[in-house]
């Protein structure tokens, strides 16, 4: 649960500071932890926060494998970064 709280705190701070989001550096967040610790839950919560603020078009969710990408409704790293 601490993992999720800390991650959401970072996301909320970033979203609330996006008044001039075109001038801001992008937020890069790398989630890595053992299975069952809530990574997918965090990703879905991040999507909801960004959707709420109308910023869901400003983020890309990528994962190392197709299976992991499907779980988060994202793309593979290679596809997402065009490599």
Coordinates of N, CA and C in Angstrom, one line a residue, residues 20-26:
X20 N 1.1 25.3 -16.6 CA 1.9 25.6 -17.8 C 2.6 24.3 -18.4
X21 N 1.8 23.3 -18.6 CA 2.3 22.0 -18.8 C 3.1 21.9 -20.1
X22 N 3.0 22.8 -21.0 CA 3.8 22.8 -22.2 C 5.2 23.2 -21.9
X23 N 5.4 23.9 -20.9 CA 6.8 24.3 -20.5 C 7.5 23.4 -19.5
X24 N 6.8 22.3 -19.1 CA 7.3 21.4 -18.1 C 8.0 20.2 -18.7
X25 N 9.0 19.7 -18.0 CA 9.6 18.5 -18.4 C 8.6 17.4 -18.2
X26 N 8.6 16.3 -19.0 CA 7.7 15.2 -18.8 C 8.0 14.5 -17.5

